[in-house]
mmCIF file of C-alpha atoms in Angstrom:
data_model
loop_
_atom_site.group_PDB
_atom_site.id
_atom_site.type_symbol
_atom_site.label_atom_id
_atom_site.label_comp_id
_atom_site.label_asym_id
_atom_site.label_seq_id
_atom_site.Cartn_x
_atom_site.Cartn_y
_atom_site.Cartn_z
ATOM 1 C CA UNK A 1 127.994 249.734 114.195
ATOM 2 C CA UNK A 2 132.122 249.914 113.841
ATOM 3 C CA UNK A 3 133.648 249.102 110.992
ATOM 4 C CA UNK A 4 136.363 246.786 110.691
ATOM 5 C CA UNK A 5 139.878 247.522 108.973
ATOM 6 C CA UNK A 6 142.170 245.609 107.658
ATOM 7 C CA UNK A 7 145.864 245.666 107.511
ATOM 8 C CA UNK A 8 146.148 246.060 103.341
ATOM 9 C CA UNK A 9 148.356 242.861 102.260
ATOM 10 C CA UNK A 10 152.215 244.328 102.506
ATOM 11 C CA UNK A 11 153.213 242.746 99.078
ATOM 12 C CA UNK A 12 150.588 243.767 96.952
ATOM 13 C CA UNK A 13 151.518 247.088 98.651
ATOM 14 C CA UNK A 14 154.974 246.811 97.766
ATOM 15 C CA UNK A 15 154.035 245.932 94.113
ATOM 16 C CA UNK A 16 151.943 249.575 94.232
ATOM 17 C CA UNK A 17 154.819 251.396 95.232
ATOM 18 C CA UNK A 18 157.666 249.937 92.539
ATOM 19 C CA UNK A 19 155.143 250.507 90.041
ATOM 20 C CA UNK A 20 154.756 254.261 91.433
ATOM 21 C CA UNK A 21 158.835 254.355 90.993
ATOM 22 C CA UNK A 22 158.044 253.680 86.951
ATOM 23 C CA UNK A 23 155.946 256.027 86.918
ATOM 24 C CA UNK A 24 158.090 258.533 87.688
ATOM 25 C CA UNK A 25 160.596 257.864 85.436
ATOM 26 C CA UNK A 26 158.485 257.584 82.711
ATOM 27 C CA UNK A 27 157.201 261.036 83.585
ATOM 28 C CA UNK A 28 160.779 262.432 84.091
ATOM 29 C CA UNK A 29 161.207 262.026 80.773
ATOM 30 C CA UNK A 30 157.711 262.632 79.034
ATOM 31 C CA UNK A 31 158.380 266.233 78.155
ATOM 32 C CA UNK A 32 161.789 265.968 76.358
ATOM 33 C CA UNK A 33 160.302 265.344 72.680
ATOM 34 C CA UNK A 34 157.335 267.942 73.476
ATOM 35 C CA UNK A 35 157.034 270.497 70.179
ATOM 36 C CA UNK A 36 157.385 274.147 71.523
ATOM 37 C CA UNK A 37 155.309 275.156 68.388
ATOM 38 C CA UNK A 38 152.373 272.835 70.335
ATOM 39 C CA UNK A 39 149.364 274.887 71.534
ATOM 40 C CA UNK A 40 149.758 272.539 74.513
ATOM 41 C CA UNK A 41 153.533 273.057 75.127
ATOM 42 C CA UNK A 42 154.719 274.002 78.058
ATOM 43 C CA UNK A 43 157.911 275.522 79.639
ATOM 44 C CA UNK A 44 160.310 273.207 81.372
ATOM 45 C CA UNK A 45 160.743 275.337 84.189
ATOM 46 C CA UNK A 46 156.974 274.277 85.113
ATOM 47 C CA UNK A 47 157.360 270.447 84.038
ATOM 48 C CA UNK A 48 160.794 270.048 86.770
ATOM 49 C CA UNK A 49 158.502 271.713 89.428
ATOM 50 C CA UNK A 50 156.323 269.051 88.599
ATOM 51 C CA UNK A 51 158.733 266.428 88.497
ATOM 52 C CA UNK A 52 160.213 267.283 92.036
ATOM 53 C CA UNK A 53 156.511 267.439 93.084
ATOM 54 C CA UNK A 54 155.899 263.966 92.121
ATOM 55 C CA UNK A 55 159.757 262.549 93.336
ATOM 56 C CA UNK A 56 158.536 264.128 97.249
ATOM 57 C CA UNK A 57 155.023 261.902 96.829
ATOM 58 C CA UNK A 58 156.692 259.373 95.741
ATOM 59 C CA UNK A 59 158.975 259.224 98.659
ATOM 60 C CA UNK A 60 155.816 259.791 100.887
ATOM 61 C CA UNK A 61 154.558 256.275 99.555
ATOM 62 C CA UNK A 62 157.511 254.901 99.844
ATOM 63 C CA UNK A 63 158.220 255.538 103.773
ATOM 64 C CA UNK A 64 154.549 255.461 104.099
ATOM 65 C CA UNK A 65 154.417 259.211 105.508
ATOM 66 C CA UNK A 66 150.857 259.816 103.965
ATOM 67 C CA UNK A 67 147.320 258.480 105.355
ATOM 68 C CA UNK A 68 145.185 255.881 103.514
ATOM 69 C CA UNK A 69 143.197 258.910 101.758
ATOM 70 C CA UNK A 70 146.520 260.934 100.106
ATOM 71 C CA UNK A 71 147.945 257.640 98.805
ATOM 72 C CA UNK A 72 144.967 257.073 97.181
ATOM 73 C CA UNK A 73 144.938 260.089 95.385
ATOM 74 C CA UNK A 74 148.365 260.138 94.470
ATOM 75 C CA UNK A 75 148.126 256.991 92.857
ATOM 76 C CA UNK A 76 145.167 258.090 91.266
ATOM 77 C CA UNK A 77 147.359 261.267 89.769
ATOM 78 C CA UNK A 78 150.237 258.904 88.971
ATOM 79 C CA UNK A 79 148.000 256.443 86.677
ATOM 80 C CA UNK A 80 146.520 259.028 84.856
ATOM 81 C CA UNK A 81 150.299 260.020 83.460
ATOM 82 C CA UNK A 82 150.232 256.990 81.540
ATOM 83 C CA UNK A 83 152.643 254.217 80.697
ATOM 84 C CA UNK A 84 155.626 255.034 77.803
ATOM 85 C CA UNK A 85 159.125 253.496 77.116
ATOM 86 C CA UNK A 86 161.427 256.188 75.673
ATOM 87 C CA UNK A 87 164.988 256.254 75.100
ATOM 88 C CA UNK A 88 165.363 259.277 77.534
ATOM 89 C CA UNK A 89 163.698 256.039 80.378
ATOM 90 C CA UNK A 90 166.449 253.561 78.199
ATOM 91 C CA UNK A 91 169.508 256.011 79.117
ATOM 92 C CA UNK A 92 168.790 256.295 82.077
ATOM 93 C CA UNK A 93 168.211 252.971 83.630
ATOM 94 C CA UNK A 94 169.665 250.676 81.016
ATOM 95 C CA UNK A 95 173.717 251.798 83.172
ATOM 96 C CA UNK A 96 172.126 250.913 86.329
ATOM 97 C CA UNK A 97 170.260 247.946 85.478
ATOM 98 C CA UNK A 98 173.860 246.696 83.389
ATOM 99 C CA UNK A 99 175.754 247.666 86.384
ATOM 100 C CA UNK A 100 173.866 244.827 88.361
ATOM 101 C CA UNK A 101 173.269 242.114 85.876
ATOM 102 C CA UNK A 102 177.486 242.290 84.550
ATOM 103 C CA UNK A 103 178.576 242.753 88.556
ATOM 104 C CA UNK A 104 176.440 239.274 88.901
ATOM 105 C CA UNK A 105 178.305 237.366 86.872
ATOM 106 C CA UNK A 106 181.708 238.073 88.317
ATOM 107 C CA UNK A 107 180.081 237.482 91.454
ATOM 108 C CA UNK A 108 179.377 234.366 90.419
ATOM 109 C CA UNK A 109 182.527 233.833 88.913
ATOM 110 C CA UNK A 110 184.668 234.662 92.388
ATOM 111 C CA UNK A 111 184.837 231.236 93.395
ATOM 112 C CA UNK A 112 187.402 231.093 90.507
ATOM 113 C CA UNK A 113 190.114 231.490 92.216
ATOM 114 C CA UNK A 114 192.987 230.502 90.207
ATOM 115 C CA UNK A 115 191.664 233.597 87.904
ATOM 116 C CA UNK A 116 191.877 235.637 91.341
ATOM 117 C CA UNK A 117 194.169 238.680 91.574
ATOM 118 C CA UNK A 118 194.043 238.452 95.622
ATOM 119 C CA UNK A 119 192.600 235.278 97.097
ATOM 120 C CA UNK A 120 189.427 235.900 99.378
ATOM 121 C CA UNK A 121 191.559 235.803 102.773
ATOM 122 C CA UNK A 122 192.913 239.199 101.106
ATOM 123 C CA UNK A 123 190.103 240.318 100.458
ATOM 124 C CA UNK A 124 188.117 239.973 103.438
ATOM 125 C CA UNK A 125 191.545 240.766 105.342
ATOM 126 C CA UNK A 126 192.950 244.015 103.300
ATOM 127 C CA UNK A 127 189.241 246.015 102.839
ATOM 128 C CA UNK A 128 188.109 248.758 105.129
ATOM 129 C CA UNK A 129 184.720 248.224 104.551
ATOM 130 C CA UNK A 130 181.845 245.992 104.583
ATOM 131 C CA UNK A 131 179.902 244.728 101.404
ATOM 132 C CA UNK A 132 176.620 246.175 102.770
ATOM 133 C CA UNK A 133 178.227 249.564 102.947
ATOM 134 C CA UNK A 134 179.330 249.060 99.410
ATOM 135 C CA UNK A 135 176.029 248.534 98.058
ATOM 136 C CA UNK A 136 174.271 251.205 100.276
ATOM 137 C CA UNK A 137 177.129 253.556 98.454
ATOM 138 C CA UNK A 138 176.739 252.337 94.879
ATOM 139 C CA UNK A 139 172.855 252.537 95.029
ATOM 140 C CA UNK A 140 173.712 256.659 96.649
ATOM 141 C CA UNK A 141 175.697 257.225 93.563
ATOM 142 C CA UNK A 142 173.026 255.658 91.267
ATOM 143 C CA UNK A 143 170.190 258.128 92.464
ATOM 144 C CA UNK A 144 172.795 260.914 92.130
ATOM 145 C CA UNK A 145 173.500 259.486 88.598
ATOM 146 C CA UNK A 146 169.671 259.037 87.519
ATOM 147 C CA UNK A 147 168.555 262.575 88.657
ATOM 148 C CA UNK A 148 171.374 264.484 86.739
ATOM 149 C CA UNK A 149 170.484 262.520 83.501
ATOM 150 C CA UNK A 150 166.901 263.165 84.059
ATOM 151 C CA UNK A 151 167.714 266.958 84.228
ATOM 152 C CA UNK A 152 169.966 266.546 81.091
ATOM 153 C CA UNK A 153 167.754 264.979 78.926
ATOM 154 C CA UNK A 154 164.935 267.523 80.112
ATOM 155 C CA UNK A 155 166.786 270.637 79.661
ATOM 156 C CA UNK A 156 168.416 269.346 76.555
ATOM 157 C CA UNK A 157 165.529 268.137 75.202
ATOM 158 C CA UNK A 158 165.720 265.972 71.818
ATOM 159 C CA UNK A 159 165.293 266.349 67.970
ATOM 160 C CA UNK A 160 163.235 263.238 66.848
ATOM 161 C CA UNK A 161 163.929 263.761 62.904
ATOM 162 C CA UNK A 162 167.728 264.681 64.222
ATOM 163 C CA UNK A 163 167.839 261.562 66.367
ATOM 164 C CA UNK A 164 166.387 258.989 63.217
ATOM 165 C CA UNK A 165 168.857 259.858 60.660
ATOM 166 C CA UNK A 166 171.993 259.367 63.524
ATOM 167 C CA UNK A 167 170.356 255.794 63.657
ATOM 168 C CA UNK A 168 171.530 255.161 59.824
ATOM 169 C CA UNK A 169 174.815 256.358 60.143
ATOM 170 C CA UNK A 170 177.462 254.415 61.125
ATOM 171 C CA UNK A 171 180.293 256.745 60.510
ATOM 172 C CA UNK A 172 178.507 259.555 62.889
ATOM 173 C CA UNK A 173 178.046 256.875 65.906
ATOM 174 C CA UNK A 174 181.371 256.181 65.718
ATOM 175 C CA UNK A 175 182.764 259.038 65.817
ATOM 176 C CA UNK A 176 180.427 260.168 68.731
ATOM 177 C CA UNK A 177 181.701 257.074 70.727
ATOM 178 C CA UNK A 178 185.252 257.984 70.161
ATOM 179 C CA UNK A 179 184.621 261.786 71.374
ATOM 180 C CA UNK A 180 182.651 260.213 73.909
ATOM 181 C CA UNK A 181 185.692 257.957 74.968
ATOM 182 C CA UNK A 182 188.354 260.648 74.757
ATOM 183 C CA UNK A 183 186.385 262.912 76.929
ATOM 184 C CA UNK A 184 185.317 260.852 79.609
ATOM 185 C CA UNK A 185 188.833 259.710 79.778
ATOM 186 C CA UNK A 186 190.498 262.989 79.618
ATOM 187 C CA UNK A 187 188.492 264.476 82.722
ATOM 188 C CA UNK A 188 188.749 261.343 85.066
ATOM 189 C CA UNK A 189 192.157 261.058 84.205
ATOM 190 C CA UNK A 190 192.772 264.460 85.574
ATOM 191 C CA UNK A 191 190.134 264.849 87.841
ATOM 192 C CA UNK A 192 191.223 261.398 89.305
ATOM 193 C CA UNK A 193 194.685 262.306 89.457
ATOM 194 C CA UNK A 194 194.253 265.940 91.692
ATOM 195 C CA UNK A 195 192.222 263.332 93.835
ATOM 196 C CA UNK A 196 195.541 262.214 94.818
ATOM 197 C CA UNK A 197 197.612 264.824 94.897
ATOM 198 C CA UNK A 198 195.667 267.077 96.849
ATOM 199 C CA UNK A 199 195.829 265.645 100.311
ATOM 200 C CA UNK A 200 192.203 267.329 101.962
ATOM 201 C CA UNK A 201 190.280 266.030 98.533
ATOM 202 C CA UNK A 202 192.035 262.564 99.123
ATOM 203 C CA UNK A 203 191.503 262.240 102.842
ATOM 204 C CA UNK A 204 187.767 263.508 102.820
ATOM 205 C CA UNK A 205 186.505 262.075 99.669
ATOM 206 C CA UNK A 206 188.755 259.803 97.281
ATOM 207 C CA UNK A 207 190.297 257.611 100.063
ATOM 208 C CA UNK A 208 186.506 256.234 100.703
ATOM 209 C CA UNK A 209 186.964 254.937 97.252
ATOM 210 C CA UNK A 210 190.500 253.549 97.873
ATOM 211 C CA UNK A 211 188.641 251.506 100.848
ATOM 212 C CA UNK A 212 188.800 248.843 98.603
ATOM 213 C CA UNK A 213 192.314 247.614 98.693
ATOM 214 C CA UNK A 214 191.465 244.613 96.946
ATOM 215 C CA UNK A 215 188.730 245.580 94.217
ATOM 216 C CA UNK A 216 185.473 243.629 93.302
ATOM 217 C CA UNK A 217 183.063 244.062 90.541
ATOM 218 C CA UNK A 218 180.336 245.582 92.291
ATOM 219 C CA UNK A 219 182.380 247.780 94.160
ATOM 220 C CA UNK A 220 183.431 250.043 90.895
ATOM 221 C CA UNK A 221 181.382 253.035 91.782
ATOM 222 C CA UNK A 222 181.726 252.754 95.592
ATOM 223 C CA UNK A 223 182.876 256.663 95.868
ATOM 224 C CA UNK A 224 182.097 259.251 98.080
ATOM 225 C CA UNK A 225 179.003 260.976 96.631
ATOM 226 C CA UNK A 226 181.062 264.370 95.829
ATOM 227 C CA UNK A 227 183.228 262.343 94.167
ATOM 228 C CA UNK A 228 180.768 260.260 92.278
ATOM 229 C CA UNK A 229 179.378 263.607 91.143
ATOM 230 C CA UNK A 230 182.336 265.348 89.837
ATOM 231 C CA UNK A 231 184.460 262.638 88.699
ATOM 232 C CA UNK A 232 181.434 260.205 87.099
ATOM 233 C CA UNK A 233 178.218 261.701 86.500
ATOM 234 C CA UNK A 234 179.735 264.959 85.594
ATOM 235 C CA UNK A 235 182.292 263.251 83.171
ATOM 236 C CA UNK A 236 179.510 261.230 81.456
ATOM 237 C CA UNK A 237 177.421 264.597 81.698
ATOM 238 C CA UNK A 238 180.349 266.053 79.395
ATOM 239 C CA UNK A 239 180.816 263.444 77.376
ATOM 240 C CA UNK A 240 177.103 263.004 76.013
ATOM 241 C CA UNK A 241 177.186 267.069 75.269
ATOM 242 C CA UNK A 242 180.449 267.314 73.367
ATOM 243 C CA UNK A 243 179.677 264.146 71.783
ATOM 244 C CA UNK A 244 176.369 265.056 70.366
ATOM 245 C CA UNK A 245 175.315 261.877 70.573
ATOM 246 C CA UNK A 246 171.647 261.286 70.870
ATOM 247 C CA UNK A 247 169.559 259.841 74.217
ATOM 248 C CA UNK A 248 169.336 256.478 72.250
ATOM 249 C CA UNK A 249 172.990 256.714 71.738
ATOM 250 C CA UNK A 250 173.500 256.987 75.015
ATOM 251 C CA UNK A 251 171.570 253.713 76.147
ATOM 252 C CA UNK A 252 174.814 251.716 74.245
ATOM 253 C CA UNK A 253 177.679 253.696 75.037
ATOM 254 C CA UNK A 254 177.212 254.034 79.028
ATOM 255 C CA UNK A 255 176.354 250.903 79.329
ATOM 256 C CA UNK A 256 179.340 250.177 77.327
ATOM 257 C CA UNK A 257 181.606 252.018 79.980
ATOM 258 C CA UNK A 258 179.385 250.484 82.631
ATOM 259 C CA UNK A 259 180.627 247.363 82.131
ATOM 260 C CA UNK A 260 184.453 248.479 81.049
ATOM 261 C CA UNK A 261 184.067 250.066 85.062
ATOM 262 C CA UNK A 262 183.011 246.838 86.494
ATOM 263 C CA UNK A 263 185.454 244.999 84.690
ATOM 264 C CA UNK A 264 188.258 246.524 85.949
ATOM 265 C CA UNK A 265 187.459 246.353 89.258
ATOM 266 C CA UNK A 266 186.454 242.875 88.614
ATOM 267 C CA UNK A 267 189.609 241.505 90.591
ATOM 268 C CA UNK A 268 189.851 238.793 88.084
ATOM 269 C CA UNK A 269 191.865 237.816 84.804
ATOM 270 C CA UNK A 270 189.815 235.464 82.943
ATOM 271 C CA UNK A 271 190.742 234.145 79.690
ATOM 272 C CA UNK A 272 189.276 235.121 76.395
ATOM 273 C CA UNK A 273 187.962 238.213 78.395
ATOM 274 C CA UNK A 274 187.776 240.755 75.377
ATOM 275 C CA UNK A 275 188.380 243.652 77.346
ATOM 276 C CA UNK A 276 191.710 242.239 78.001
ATOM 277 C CA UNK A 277 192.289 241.619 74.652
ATOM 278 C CA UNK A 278 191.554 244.841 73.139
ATOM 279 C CA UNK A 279 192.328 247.698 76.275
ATOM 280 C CA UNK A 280 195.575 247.416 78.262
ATOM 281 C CA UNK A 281 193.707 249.409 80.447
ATOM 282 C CA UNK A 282 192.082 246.614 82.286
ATOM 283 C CA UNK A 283 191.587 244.590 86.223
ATOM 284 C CA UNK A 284 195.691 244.254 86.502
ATOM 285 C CA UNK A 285 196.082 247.762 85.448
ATOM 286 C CA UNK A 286 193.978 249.293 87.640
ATOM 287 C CA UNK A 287 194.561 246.545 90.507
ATOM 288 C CA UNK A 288 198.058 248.199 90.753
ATOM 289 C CA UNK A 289 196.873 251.768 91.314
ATOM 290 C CA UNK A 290 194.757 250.225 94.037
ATOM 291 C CA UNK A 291 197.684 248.965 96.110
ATOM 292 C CA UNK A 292 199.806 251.012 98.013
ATOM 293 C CA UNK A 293 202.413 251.494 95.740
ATOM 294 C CA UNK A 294 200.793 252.248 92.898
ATOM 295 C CA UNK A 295 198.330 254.991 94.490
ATOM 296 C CA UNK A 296 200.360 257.698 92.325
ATOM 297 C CA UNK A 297 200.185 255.676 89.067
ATOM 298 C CA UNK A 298 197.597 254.116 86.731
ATOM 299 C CA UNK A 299 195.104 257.209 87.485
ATOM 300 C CA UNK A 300 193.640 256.687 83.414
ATOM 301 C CA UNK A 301 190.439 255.046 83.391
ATOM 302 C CA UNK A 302 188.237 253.649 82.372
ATOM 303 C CA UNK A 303 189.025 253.401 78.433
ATOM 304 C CA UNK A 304 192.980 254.082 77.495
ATOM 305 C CA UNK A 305 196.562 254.495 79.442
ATOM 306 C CA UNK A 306 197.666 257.253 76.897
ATOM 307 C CA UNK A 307 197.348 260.273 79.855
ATOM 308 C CA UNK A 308 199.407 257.834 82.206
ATOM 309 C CA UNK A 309 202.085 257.269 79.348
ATOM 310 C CA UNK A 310 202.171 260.648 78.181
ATOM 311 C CA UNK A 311 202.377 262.782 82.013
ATOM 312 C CA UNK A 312 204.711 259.818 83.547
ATOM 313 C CA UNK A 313 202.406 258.173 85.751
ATOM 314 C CA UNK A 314 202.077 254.335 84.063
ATOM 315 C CA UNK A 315 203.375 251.758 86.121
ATOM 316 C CA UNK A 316 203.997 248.696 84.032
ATOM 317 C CA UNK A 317 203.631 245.652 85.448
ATOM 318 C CA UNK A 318 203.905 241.723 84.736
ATOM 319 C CA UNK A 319 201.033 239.137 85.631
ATOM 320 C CA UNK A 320 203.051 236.537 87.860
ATOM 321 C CA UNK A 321 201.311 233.510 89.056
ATOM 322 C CA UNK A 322 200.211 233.616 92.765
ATOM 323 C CA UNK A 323 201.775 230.997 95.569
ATOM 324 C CA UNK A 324 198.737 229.371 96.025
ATOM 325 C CA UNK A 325 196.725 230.093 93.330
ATOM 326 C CA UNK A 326 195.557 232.646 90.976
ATOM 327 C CA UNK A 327 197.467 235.384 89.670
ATOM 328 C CA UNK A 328 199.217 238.625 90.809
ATOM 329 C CA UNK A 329 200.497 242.274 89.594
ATOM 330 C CA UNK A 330 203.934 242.794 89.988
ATOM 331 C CA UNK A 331 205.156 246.583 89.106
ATOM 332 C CA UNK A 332 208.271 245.947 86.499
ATOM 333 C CA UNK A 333 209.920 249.471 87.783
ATOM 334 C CA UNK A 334 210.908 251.405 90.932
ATOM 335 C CA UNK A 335 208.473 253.811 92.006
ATOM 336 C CA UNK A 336 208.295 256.738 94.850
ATOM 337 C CA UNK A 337 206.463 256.186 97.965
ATOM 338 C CA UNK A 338 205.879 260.142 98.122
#
């Protein structure tokens, strides 16, 4: 007798492998708050061979590059890791996840378009790449991002008692934001700026960024993956270390500069838009830098302007209503094409 086979139904197989994907970051970060003193501790040098272990099967169920017996057992080894929600998983995803949901909105808000800082014509006209591209390149920079905050929070580890008593203190959050803020600001500012003025760094890498004549919100980490390494993940990298903040500190304050990111690329100047209000670091600030004559100014981002004010490189501007709608940033002084 033959036995018959049949093709396994493609979504419930599709359901199988996103639920493999949570698995992995919940194991990513299941040894951070592991005692050392524990008879049944383990050295991390073990745990990230394990890790990368599981990140290759993973992949293999993904692109379906294993037989119907190894996915079965690989599933089998991924249940039996269990099912946990720590703030080590929170850090990590919460950014991306925020980075989606805020970009959304603005999204749905680009119809707007006497909020618009370049009406769609420009935008579809000026741009030197497609919106598919841009996604493909944000989602690059967001694996980047997630596996070098995986490492961190492994090779860091975390205090638990530590980590409860930062939870009461108001005083010591804030302060950690405000290091947080300073230093993420100081190195992009910098780090931004050589971008710029060192022509091989700008041709290869930042000018893929710079694509994007006329900005949009989903479009704020669209960087060339060296750059999205040195100038963002490593930047957030430094600023959670100097800081001293805590993995559940984290969640709140990069998904705090998520969204400050998307909403200056936004494109738009809404009112009532708090960011606005408070940072004069915001969409029309950072629109300039993205035109053509203001490619050697407005490098700060994405907090303050004090670098730009303090090394010469602010452009102020005015917000001018737009022939035909919307608004537009107009620099209020000469500045050098060089």
């Amino acid at each position: 007798s033959t036995t018959k086979t049949t093709a396994p139904d493609s979504a419930t197989s599709l359901v199988d492998k996103h639920e493999c994907c949570v698995f992995f970051f919940c194991l990513s970060v299941d040894s951070v708050n592991s005692n050392p003193n524990d008879p049944n501790h383990r050295s991390k040098k073990p745990i990230l061979k394990e890790k990368i272990q599981t990140l290759t099967n993973l992949f293999l169920l993904l692109f379906h590059s294993v037989d119907e017996t190894s996915e079965a057992e690989i599933k089998r080894d991924l249940g039996m890791m269990g099912f946990s929600v720590s703030d080590e998983l929170l850090g990590t995803v919460a950014p991306i996840v925020v980075y989606w949901l805020y970009s959304g909105i603005y999204v749905a808000l680009s119809s707007l378009e006497r909020y618009r800082l370049h009406s769609k014509a420009e935008e579809e006209e000026k741009n030197l790449v497609s919106k598919s591209a841009v996604v493909k390149g944000v989602l690059l920079q967001q694996v980047v991002q997630a596996a070098v905050a995986i490492l961190l929070f492994t090779v860091t580890g975390s205090d638990a008692e530590a980590d409860i008593a930062q939870q009461f203190s108001l005083l010591v959050l804030t302060r950690q934001f405000i290091i947080a803020m300073i230093i993420l600001d100081t190195w992009q500012y910098f780090m931004h700026r050589y971008m710029h003025h060192n022509k091989f760094l700008y041709k290869h890498i930042h000018s893929q960024h710079h694509r994007l004549v006329v900005p949009y919100a989903y479009g704020a980490l669209y960087n060339h993956p060296v750059e999205g390494l040195l100038l963002d993940t490593v930047g957030g990298a430094l600023s959670f270390l100097i800081s001293g903040m805590s993995p559940r500190t984290s969640i709140f304050f990069f998904s705090f500069a998520t969204i400050k990111t998307v909403d200056d690329h936004c494109g738009l100047c809404l009112p009532g838009n708090l960011f606005h209000m408070v940072f004069k670091n915001n969409s029309a600030y950072h629109d300039v830098h993205h035109q053509l004559y203001g490619s050697k100014y407005n490098f700060s981002q994405p907090f303050f302007s004090v670098w730009d004010r303090i090394l010469g490189t602010y452009m102020p501007y005015s917000l001018e209503k737009r022939e035909g709608g919307g608004f537009e940033a107009r620099p209020t002084k000469e500045f050098k094409d060089d």
